[in-house]
PDB file of C-alpha atoms in Angstrom:
ATOM      1  CA  MET K1129     -24.408  30.275  12.577  1.00  0.00           C
ATOM      2  CA  SER K1130     -23.419  27.796   9.163  1.00  0.00           C
ATOM      3  CA  VAL K1131     -20.529  26.274   7.169  1.00  0.00           C
ATOM      4  CA  VAL K1132     -19.785  26.922   3.902  1.00  0.00           C
ATOM      5  CA  PHE K1133     -17.602  24.816   2.014  1.00  0.00           C
ATOM      6  CA  THR K1134     -16.012  26.362  -0.892  1.00  0.00           C
ATOM      7  CA  HIS K1135     -13.284  25.347  -3.551  1.00  0.00           C
ATOM      8  CA  THR K1136     -10.539  27.222  -1.452  1.00  0.00           C
ATOM      9  CA  VAL K1137      -9.952  28.069   2.223  1.00  0.00           C
ATOM     10  CA  ALA K1138      -9.621  31.024   4.738  1.00  0.00           C
ATOM     11  CA  PRO K1139     -10.409  34.619   3.106  1.00  0.00           C
ATOM     12  CA  ARG K1140      -7.518  37.532   4.387  1.00  0.00           C
ATOM     13  CA  ARG K1141      -9.263  41.036   4.990  1.00  0.00           C
ATOM     14  CA  THR K1142      -6.354  43.723   4.943  1.00  0.00           C
ATOM     15  CA  GLY K1143      -7.825  46.652   4.590  1.00  0.00           C
ATOM     16  CA  ARG K1144     -10.904  46.719   1.809  1.00  0.00           C
ATOM     17  CA  PHE K1145      -9.989  43.496   0.424  1.00  0.00           C
ATOM     18  CA  SER K1146     -10.697  40.292   0.828  1.00  0.00           C
ATOM     19  CA  PHE K1147      -8.819  37.293  -0.469  1.00  0.00           C
ATOM     20  CA  ALA K1148      -7.378  33.900   0.860  1.00  0.00           C
ATOM     21  CA  GLY K1149      -4.630  31.979   1.412  1.00  0.00           C
ATOM     22  CA  ILE K1150      -4.732  28.549   1.009  1.00  0.00           C
ATOM     23  CA  LEU K1151      -2.444  24.623   1.405  1.00  0.00           C
ATOM     24  CA  VAL K1152      -3.322  22.357  -1.651  1.00  0.00           C
ATOM     25  CA  PHE K1153      -3.286  19.163   0.527  1.00  0.00           C
ATOM     26  CA  ALA K1154      -7.126  20.426   2.121  1.00  0.00           C
ATOM     27  CA  ALA K1155      -9.877  18.775   0.596  1.00  0.00           C
ATOM     28  CA  ALA K1156     -11.441  20.535  -2.459  1.00  0.00           C
ATOM     29  CA  ALA K1157     -14.966  20.732  -3.601  1.00  0.00           C
ATOM     30  CA  SER K1158     -17.690  22.527  -5.035  1.00  0.00           C
ATOM     31  CA  ILE K1159     -19.550  25.196  -2.910  1.00  0.00           C
ATOM     32  CA  ILE K1160     -22.306  23.586  -0.857  1.00  0.00           C
ATOM     33  CA  ALA K1161     -24.458  26.301   0.220  1.00  0.00           C
ATOM     34  CA  ALA K1162     -28.154  27.496   0.628  1.00  0.00           C
ATOM     35  CA  VAL K1163     -29.989  29.731  -2.266  1.00  0.00           C
ATOM     36  CA  PRO K1164     -28.129  32.037  -2.704  1.00  0.00           C
ATOM     37  CA  THR K1165     -25.261  30.540  -3.855  1.00  0.00           C
ATOM     38  CA  ILE K1166     -22.248  31.770  -1.896  1.00  0.00           C
ATOM     39  CA  LYS K1167     -19.020  32.570  -4.053  1.00  0.00           C
ATOM     40  CA  HIS K1168     -15.414  34.616  -3.049  1.00  0.00           C
ATOM     41  CA  THR K1169     -12.733  35.528  -4.782  1.00  0.00           C
ATOM     42  CA  MET K1170      -9.278  34.348  -3.319  1.00  0.00           C
ATOM     43  CA  LEU K1171      -5.689  34.577  -3.150  1.00  0.00           C
ATOM     44  CA  ILE K1172      -4.533  31.196  -3.037  1.00  0.00           C
ATOM     45  CA  SER K1173      -0.638  29.907  -1.837  1.00  0.00           C
ATOM     46  CA  GLY K1174       0.489  26.638  -0.680  1.00  0.00           C
ATOM     47  CA  THR K1175       2.709  23.249  -0.372  1.00  0.00           C
ATOM     48  CA  GLY K1176       2.566  21.518  -3.222  1.00  0.00           C
ATOM     49  CA  LEU K1177       1.064  24.830  -5.356  1.00  0.00           C
ATOM     50  CA  ASN K1178       3.736  26.293  -7.515  1.00  0.00           C
ATOM     51  CA  TYR K1179       2.487  29.707  -7.970  1.00  0.00           C
ATOM     52  CA  VAL K1180       0.447  32.390  -6.011  1.00  0.00           C
ATOM     53  CA  GLY K1181      -2.432  32.911  -7.532  1.00  0.00           C
ATOM     54  CA  ILE K1182      -6.612  34.862  -7.740  1.00  0.00           C
ATOM     55  CA  VAL K1183      -9.296  32.801  -8.355  1.00  0.00           C
ATOM     56  CA  ASP K1184     -12.328  34.287  -9.248  1.00  0.00           C
ATOM     57  CA  THR K1185     -15.643  33.468  -8.217  1.00  0.00           C
ATOM     58  CA  ASN K1186     -15.941  30.397 -10.776  1.00  0.00           C
ATOM     59  CA  GLY K1187     -13.079  28.834  -9.723  1.00  0.00           C
ATOM     60  CA  VAL K1188     -10.531  30.597 -12.934  1.00  0.00           C
ATOM     61  CA  VAL K1189      -7.391  31.597 -11.792  1.00  0.00           C
ATOM     62  CA  VAL K1190      -6.863  35.358 -13.119  1.00  0.00           C
ATOM     63  CA  TRP K1191      -4.001  36.338 -12.304  1.00  0.00           C
ATOM     64  CA  LYS K1192      -0.996  34.143 -10.712  1.00  0.00           C
ATOM     65  CA  TYR K1193       3.214  34.368  -9.619  1.00  0.00           C
ATOM     66  CA  ASP K1194       4.549  31.439 -11.133  1.00  0.00           C
ATOM     67  CA  GLU K1195       7.172  29.309  -9.373  1.00  0.00           C
ATOM     68  CA  VAL K1196       8.725  25.952  -9.243  1.00  0.00           C
ATOM     69  CA  GLU K1197       8.330  24.277  -5.554  1.00  0.00           C
ATOM     70  CA  SER K1198      11.527  21.821  -6.523  1.00  0.00           C
ATOM     71  CA  ALA K1199      13.701  25.046  -7.386  1.00  0.00           C
ATOM     72  CA  ALA K1200      15.820  26.628  -4.814  1.00  0.00           C
ATOM     73  CA  GLY K1201      13.994  28.841  -2.417  1.00  0.00           C
ATOM     74  CA  ASN K1202      10.840  27.892  -3.070  1.00  0.00           C
ATOM     75  CA  GLY K1203       9.356  25.939  -0.695  1.00  0.00           C
ATOM     76  CA  GLN K1204       6.046  25.696   1.712  1.00  0.00           C
ATOM     77  CA  LYS K1205       4.079  28.969   0.491  1.00  0.00           C
ATOM     78  CA  ASN K1206       1.412  28.146   3.681  1.00  0.00           C
ATOM     79  CA  ASP K1207       0.656  31.687   3.809  1.00  0.00           C
ATOM     80  CA  CYS K1208      -0.232  34.627   1.947  1.00  0.00           C
ATOM     81  CA  TRP K1209      -1.948  38.465   1.640  1.00  0.00           C
ATOM     82  CA  LEU K1210      -3.154  40.750  -0.433  1.00  0.00           C
ATOM     83  CA  LEU K1211      -1.792  44.012   1.037  1.00  0.00           C
ATOM     84  CA  PRO K1212      -3.414  47.647   1.327  1.00  0.00           C
ATOM     85  CA  ASN K1213      -1.193  48.582  -2.338  1.00  0.00           C
ATOM     86  CA  GLY K1214      -2.289  45.821  -4.356  1.00  0.00           C
ATOM     87  CA  ASN K1215       0.576  44.045  -4.202  1.00  0.00           C
ATOM     88  CA  VAL K1216       1.110  40.226  -2.371  1.00  0.00           C
ATOM     89  CA  VAL K1217       3.207  39.315   0.651  1.00  0.00           C
ATOM     90  CA  TYR K1218       3.530  35.592   1.107  1.00  0.00           C
ATOM     91  CA  SER K1219       5.661  33.238   3.377  1.00  0.00           C
ATOM     92  CA  TYR K1220       7.916  30.125   1.310  1.00  0.00           C
ATOM     93  CA  GLN K1221       9.129  28.189   4.317  1.00  0.00           C
ATOM     94  CA  TRP K1222      12.827  29.853   4.244  1.00  0.00           C
ATOM     95  CA  GLY K1223      11.595  33.616   4.120  1.00  0.00           C
ATOM     96  CA  VAL K1224       8.600  36.371   3.181  1.00  0.00           C
ATOM     97  CA  ARG K1225       9.040  37.237  -0.017  1.00  0.00           C
ATOM     98  CA  ILE K1226       5.988  40.705  -1.674  1.00  0.00           C
ATOM     99  CA  VAL K1227       5.010  40.666  -5.507  1.00  0.00           C
ATOM    100  CA  ASN K1228       4.591  43.845  -7.829  1.00  0.00           C
ATOM    101  CA  VAL K1229       0.982  42.225  -8.693  1.00  0.00           C
ATOM    102  CA  ARG K1230       0.776  44.540 -11.928  1.00  0.00           C
ATOM    103  CA  THR K1231       4.647  43.327 -12.455  1.00  0.00           C
ATOM    104  CA  LYS K1232       5.288  40.332 -11.274  1.00  0.00           C
ATOM    105  CA  GLN K1233       8.361  41.252 -10.135  1.00  0.00           C
ATOM    106  CA  LYS K1234       9.799  40.122  -6.369  1.00  0.00           C
ATOM    107  CA  ILE K1235      10.396  44.222  -5.209  1.00  0.00           C
ATOM    108  CA  TRP K1236      10.993  42.608  -1.666  1.00  0.00           C
ATOM    109  CA  GLU K1237      12.273  39.447   0.278  1.00  0.00           C
ATOM    110  CA  ARG K1238      13.648  38.941   4.119  1.00  0.00           C
ATOM    111  CA  PRO K1239      14.923  35.377   3.766  1.00  0.00           C
ATOM    112  CA  THR K1240      14.896  33.545   6.979  1.00  0.00           C
ATOM    113  CA  PRO K1241      18.501  34.423   8.585  1.00  0.00           C
ATOM    114  CA  ARG K1242      20.904  31.649   9.903  1.00  0.00           C
ATOM    115  CA  ARG K1243      21.594  30.771  13.546  1.00  0.00           C
ATOM    116  CA  ASN K1244      24.675  29.293  14.873  1.00  0.00           C
ATOM    117  CA  ASN K1245      24.958  27.820  11.530  1.00  0.00           C
ATOM    118  CA  GLN K1246      21.534  25.871  11.165  1.00  0.00           C
ATOM    119  CA  SER K1247      18.728  26.781   8.703  1.00  0.00           C
ATOM    120  CA  GLY K1248      15.781  28.065   9.758  1.00  0.00           C
ATOM    121  CA  GLU K1249      12.229  27.732   8.272  1.00  0.00           C
ATOM    122  CA  THR K1250       9.271  30.570   7.860  1.00  0.00           C
ATOM    123  CA  HIS K1251       5.797  29.387   7.182  1.00  0.00           C
ATOM    124  CA  SER K1252       3.462  32.825   8.083  1.00  0.00           C
ATOM    125  CA  CYS K1253       3.654  36.528   7.311  1.00  0.00           C
ATOM    126  CA  GLN K1254       1.247  38.515   8.765  1.00  0.00           C
ATOM    127  CA  PRO K1255       1.257  42.026   7.949  1.00  0.00           C
ATOM    128  CA  LEU K1256       0.777  44.894  10.570  1.00  0.00           C
ATOM    129  CA  ASP K1257       0.186  48.468  10.753  1.00  0.00           C
ATOM    130  CA  GLY K1258      -1.514  48.471   7.291  1.00  0.00           C
ATOM    131  CA  GLY K1259       1.201  46.817   5.796  1.00  0.00           C
ATOM    132  CA  SER K1260       4.658  48.758   7.622  1.00  0.00           C
ATOM    133  CA  LYS K1261       5.635  45.858   9.641  1.00  0.00           C
ATOM    134  CA  PHE K1262       5.611  42.380   9.347  1.00  0.00           C
ATOM    135  CA  LEU K1263       4.518  39.348  12.184  1.00  0.00           C
ATOM    136  CA  ILE K1264       7.609  36.717  11.007  1.00  0.00           C
ATOM    137  CA  PRO K1265       8.121  33.691  12.679  1.00  0.00           C
ATOM    138  CA  GLU K1266      11.409  31.818  12.510  1.00  0.00           C
ATOM    139  CA  CYS K1267      11.939  28.090  13.534  1.00  0.00           C
ATOM    140  CA  PHE K1268      14.868  26.294  14.385  1.00  0.00           C
ATOM    141  CA  ALA K1269      16.140  22.850  15.733  1.00  0.00           C
ATOM    142  CA  ASP K1270      16.115  24.050  19.092  1.00  0.00           C
ATOM    143  CA  THR K1271      14.864  27.429  19.484  1.00  0.00           C
ATOM    144  CA  ALA K1272      11.642  29.520  17.767  1.00  0.00           C
ATOM    145  CA  PHE K1273      11.064  32.927  17.414  1.00  0.00           C
ATOM    146  CA  ILE K1274       8.680  35.607  17.265  1.00  0.00           C
ATOM    147  CA  VAL K1275      10.196  38.922  14.784  1.00  0.00           C
ATOM    148  CA  GLU K1276       8.480  41.825  13.535  1.00  0.00           C
ATOM    149  CA  VAL K1277      10.208  43.750  11.472  1.00  0.00           C
ATOM    150  CA  ASP K1278      10.004  46.462   9.220  1.00  0.00           C
ATOM    151  CA  THR K1279       9.783  47.183   5.352  1.00  0.00           C
ATOM    152  CA  ALA K1280      13.567  48.282   6.026  1.00  0.00           C
ATOM    153  CA  LYS K1281      14.044  44.912   7.506  1.00  0.00           C
ATOM    154  CA  ARG K1282      14.834  46.377  10.650  1.00  0.00           C
ATOM    155  CA  GLU K1283      14.099  44.003  13.811  1.00  0.00           C
ATOM    156  CA  LEU K1284      11.629  46.114  16.205  1.00  0.00           C
ATOM    157  CA  ARG K1285      10.813  42.664  18.072  1.00  0.00           C
ATOM    158  CA  ARG K1286      12.439  39.284  18.804  1.00  0.00           C
ATOM    159  CA  ILE K1287      11.268  36.730  21.478  1.00  0.00           C
ATOM    160  CA  GLY K1288      12.573  33.585  21.499  1.00  0.00           C
ATOM    161  CA  LEU K1289      10.898  30.273  22.582  1.00  0.00           C
ATOM    162  CA  ARG K1290      12.149  27.117  23.638  1.00  0.00           C
ATOM    163  CA  ASN K1291      10.561  23.724  23.968  1.00  0.00           C
ATOM    164  CA  GLN K1292       8.136  24.121  21.519  1.00  0.00           C
ATOM    165  CA  GLY K1293       8.399  20.781  19.537  1.00  0.00           C
ATOM    166  CA  GLY K1294      10.512  18.723  17.585  1.00  0.00           C
ATOM    167  CA  GLY K1295      13.027  19.409  14.710  1.00  0.00           C
ATOM    168  CA  THR K1296      13.001  23.017  12.602  1.00  0.00           C
ATOM    169  CA  HIS K1297      10.240  21.709  10.262  1.00  0.00           C
ATOM    170  CA  GLY K1298       7.930  20.647  12.715  1.00  0.00           C
ATOM    171  CA  LYS K1299       7.719  23.443  15.218  1.00  0.00           C
ATOM    172  CA  TRP K1300       4.936  26.194  13.942  1.00  0.00           C
ATOM    173  CA  ARG K1301       3.396  26.777  11.018  1.00  0.00           C
ATOM    174  CA  GLN K1302       0.863  30.430  11.547  1.00  0.00           C
ATOM    175  CA  ILE K1303       1.417  32.370  13.986  1.00  0.00           C
ATOM    176  CA  ARG K1304      -0.936  35.759  14.570  1.00  0.00           C
ATOM    177  CA  LYS K1305      -0.427  39.019  16.532  1.00  0.00           C
ATOM    178  CA  THR K1306      -4.061  39.842  18.227  1.00  0.00           C
ATOM    179  CA  SER K1307      -5.496  42.883  19.201  1.00  0.00           C
ATOM    180  CA  GLN K1308      -4.662  42.302  22.600  1.00  0.00           C
ATOM    181  CA  ASN K1309      -0.694  43.401  21.868  1.00  0.00           C
ATOM    182  CA  THR K1310      -0.457  39.127  22.036  1.00  0.00           C
ATOM    183  CA  TYR K1311       0.628  36.188  19.882  1.00  0.00           C
ATOM    184  CA  LEU K1312      -0.292  33.442  18.710  1.00  0.00           C
ATOM    185  CA  VAL K1313       1.286  30.266  18.134  1.00  0.00           C
ATOM    186  CA  SER K1314       0.752  27.278  17.025  1.00  0.00           C
ATOM    187  CA  SER K1315       2.861  24.360  16.969  1.00  0.00           C
ATOM    188  CA  TYR K1316       2.881  21.426  14.560  1.00  0.00           C
ATOM    189  CA  ASP K1317       4.191  18.621  16.481  1.00  0.00           C
ATOM    190  CA  LEU K1318       2.844  19.788  19.805  1.00  0.00           C
ATOM    191  CA  GLY K1319      -0.807  19.859  18.326  1.00  0.00           C
ATOM    192  CA  ARG K1320      -1.118  22.473  20.295  1.00  0.00           C
ATOM    193  CA  SER K1321      -1.897  26.477  20.179  1.00  0.00           C
ATOM    194  CA  TYR K1322      -0.438  28.984  22.640  1.00  0.00           C
ATOM    195  CA  GLU K1323      -0.195  32.675  23.616  1.00  0.00           C
ATOM    196  CA  TYR K1324       2.183  34.488  24.705  1.00  0.00           C
ATOM    197  CA  ASP K1325       2.636  38.447  25.720  1.00  0.00           C
ATOM    198  CA  THR K1326       5.326  40.430  23.986  1.00  0.00           C
ATOM    199  CA  THR K1327       7.625  39.425  26.989  1.00  0.00           C
ATOM    200  CA  GLY K1328       6.955  35.618  25.759  1.00  0.00           C
ATOM    201  CA  LYS K1329       5.604  34.822  29.177  1.00  0.00           C
ATOM    202  CA  LEU K1330       2.659  31.796  28.250  1.00  0.00           C
ATOM    203  CA  LEU K1331      -0.376  33.088  29.074  1.00  0.00           C
ATOM    204  CA  LYS K1332      -3.042  30.098  28.035  1.00  0.00           C
ATOM    205  CA  GLU K1333      -2.369  26.668  26.541  1.00  0.00           C
ATOM    206  CA  PHE K1334      -5.154  25.739  24.202  1.00  0.00           C
ATOM    207  CA  PRO K1335      -5.901  22.104  24.025  1.00  0.00           C
ATOM    208  CA  GLU K1336      -5.852  21.166  20.652  1.00  0.00           C
ATOM    209  CA  GLY K1337      -3.860  23.587  17.559  1.00  0.00           C
ATOM    210  CA  GLY K1338      -0.880  22.479  15.089  1.00  0.00           C
ATOM    211  CA  TYR K1339      -2.344  24.983  11.832  1.00  0.00           C
ATOM    212  CA  VAL K1340      -3.096  27.876  12.933  1.00  0.00           C
ATOM    213  CA  ALA K1341      -5.095  30.329  15.728  1.00  0.00           C
ATOM    214  CA  THR K1342      -7.325  33.599  15.201  1.00  0.00           C
ATOM    215  CA  ARG K1343      -8.293  35.326  17.576  1.00  0.00           C
ATOM    216  CA  LEU K1344     -12.020  36.840  16.589  1.00  0.00           C
ATOM    217  CA  GLU K1345     -14.095  39.483  17.478  1.00  0.00           C
ATOM    218  CA  ASN K1346     -15.842  37.963  20.451  1.00  0.00           C
ATOM    219  CA  GLY K1347     -12.894  37.250  21.765  1.00  0.00           C
ATOM    220  CA  ASN K1348     -12.848  33.793  21.339  1.00  0.00           C
ATOM    221  CA  THR K1349     -10.637  31.797  19.764  1.00  0.00           C
ATOM    222  CA  LEU K1350     -10.603  29.876  15.943  1.00  0.00           C
ATOM    223  CA  ILE K1351      -8.170  26.921  15.487  1.00  0.00           C
ATOM    224  CA  GLY K1352      -7.386  24.685  12.803  1.00  0.00           C
ATOM    225  CA  THR K1353      -5.684  21.567  13.983  1.00  0.00           C
ATOM    226  CA  GLY K1354      -4.345  20.783  10.720  1.00  0.00           C
ATOM    227  CA  ASP K1355      -3.922  16.916   9.942  1.00  0.00           C
ATOM    228  CA  ARG K1356      -5.861  16.354  12.887  1.00  0.00           C
ATOM    229  CA  ALA K1357      -9.072  17.503  10.527  1.00  0.00           C
ATOM    230  CA  ARG K1358     -11.101  19.730  12.473  1.00  0.00           C
ATOM    231  CA  VAL K1359     -11.740  23.297  13.347  1.00  0.00           C
ATOM    232  CA  VAL K1360     -12.426  24.149  16.580  1.00  0.00           C
ATOM    233  CA  GLU K1361     -13.215  27.927  19.240  1.00  0.00           C
ATOM    234  CA  PHE K1362     -12.198  28.152  22.787  1.00  0.00           C
ATOM    235  CA  ASN K1363     -13.727  31.042  24.240  1.00  0.00           C
ATOM    236  CA  ALA K1364     -12.143  33.367  26.728  1.00  0.00           C
ATOM    237  CA  ALA K1365     -12.224  30.799  29.759  1.00  0.00           C
ATOM    238  CA  GLY K1366     -10.930  28.355  27.667  1.00  0.00           C
ATOM    239  CA  THR K1367     -14.020  25.816  26.505  1.00  0.00           C
ATOM    240  CA  LYS K1368     -14.385  24.611  23.285  1.00  0.00           C
ATOM    241  CA  VAL K1369     -17.850  26.739  22.369  1.00  0.00           C
ATOM    242  CA  TRP K1370     -17.749  24.702  18.324  1.00  0.00           C
ATOM    243  CA  GLU K1371     -16.345  22.448  15.894  1.00  0.00           C
ATOM    244  CA  VAL K1372     -16.254  21.466  12.639  1.00  0.00           C
ATOM    245  CA  ASN K1373     -15.084  18.094  12.101  1.00  0.00           C
ATOM    246  CA  ASN K1374     -15.756  14.943   9.761  1.00  0.00           C
ATOM    247  CA  THR K1375     -18.346  13.799  12.175  1.00  0.00           C
ATOM    248  CA  THR K1376     -19.982  17.254  12.544  1.00  0.00           C
ATOM    249  CA  ALA K1377     -19.154  17.970   8.801  1.00  0.00           C
ATOM    250  CA  THR K1378     -21.554  15.945   7.066  1.00  0.00           C
ATOM    251  CA  VAL K1379     -21.745  16.472   3.493  1.00  0.00           C
ATOM    252  CA  SER K1380     -21.087  13.772   1.015  1.00  0.00           C
ATOM    253  CA  GLY K1381     -18.711  13.155  -1.077  1.00  0.00           C
ATOM    254  CA  LEU K1382     -16.426  15.790   1.294  1.00  0.00           C
ATOM    255  CA  GLY K1383     -14.447  14.966   3.963  1.00  0.00           C
ATOM    256  CA  ILE K1384     -11.348  17.181   5.816  1.00  0.00           C
ATOM    257  CA  GLY K1385      -8.312  15.801   5.394  1.00  0.00           C
ATOM    258  CA  PHE K1386      -5.954  18.496   6.905  1.00  0.00           C
ATOM    259  CA  ALA K1387      -7.591  21.305   8.631  1.00  0.00           C
ATOM    260  CA  SER K1388      -4.973  23.823   7.330  1.00  0.00           C
ATOM    261  CA  GLU K1389      -6.877  27.585   8.704  1.00  0.00           C
ATOM    262  CA  ALA K1390     -10.080  28.917   9.248  1.00  0.00           C
ATOM    263  CA  GLN K1391     -11.829  32.625   9.328  1.00  0.00           C
ATOM    264  CA  ARG K1392     -15.183  33.725  11.127  1.00  0.00           C
ATOM    265  CA  LEU K1393     -16.549  36.290   8.121  1.00  0.00           C
ATOM    266  CA  PRO K1394     -18.639  39.214   9.219  1.00  0.00           C
ATOM    267  CA  ASN K1395     -22.142  37.400   8.285  1.00  0.00           C
ATOM    268  CA  GLY K1396     -21.270  34.889  11.072  1.00  0.00           C
ATOM    269  CA  ASN K1397     -20.529  32.425   8.731  1.00  0.00           C
ATOM    270  CA  ALA K1398     -17.110  30.488   8.685  1.00  0.00           C
ATOM    271  CA  ILE K1399     -15.004  29.307   5.551  1.00  0.00           C
ATOM    272  CA  LEU K1400     -12.989  26.465   5.788  1.00  0.00           C
TER     273      LEU K1400
END
C-alpha cells in the first residue's frame, strides 16, 4: 500500500460521489506520487476556512458557500459530506446545516440544543441511510451524547456518555457509525478513540486517537490523532499494523502538522 499526500485530505464516499472534508490547519502540499499523477476532486471545509467548497483536480475552487468564521453561528466546520441528492451537509461547531449546491441556500439546520442552560458543540455530521438520517454528536461540559436524527429532526436514538475528556470544546471531534452497528468516538482532550454499542457500553479503547476513527472494510480501524501528528491503523485485536508519522513520511518539505483525517481508497492507497 502506498500513501499519497495531496493538497486536501480525506475524501468522503456517499453513494456514487467521492469528495472530501478537510481542516485548513492541516499541512498543505503539492501532490507527490508515482507516475501517473494522482488527482482528486475534493469537498472541503474546516477550522479557519470561511467557506465550504469544491476544489477540482487542479486545485481551483469551482464552487463555494461563503461564511464568515467570526460571524455569529459560524464556527469550526470540521465535517462535510456531499449527499446523494447533490446537496452538502456540514457541521459548524454549534450545529449541522444542509446547503443546496445549485441555489447556495440553507435548506435545513439543526442547532445543538441547550442542556441545563449550557451551550453545546457539534463537530461531526455523518449521513446515514442515504442521507435520510444523520449521526450528530453533542458535547457539553459534563456529558457528551451520540444522537441519531432524521430529516424531520426527530430523535431516533440518544446515548449519553460521561468521562469523555475536559470541557465542552475538547470532548469529541468526529464520531462514526460502523457497519457493525457500533459507534467510534474520538476524544480530543484524552487523545484516545473508543468503540461503543447502541446502549453506550464500552467495547474497545484504542491506545491512540483524538480526531477521527473509521472502520475499514477489512475490519481494521484507521485513526487520525490530531495534533499528535500521525495516522495509525489497528486490527480487530487492537494491534497497530500501520502508521504514518513525521519520521516515516520522509518527503522533503512536507510535515504532518495536524492529522485530522485519513481515508483508505478502494485501490489500497490512503489519502491523508
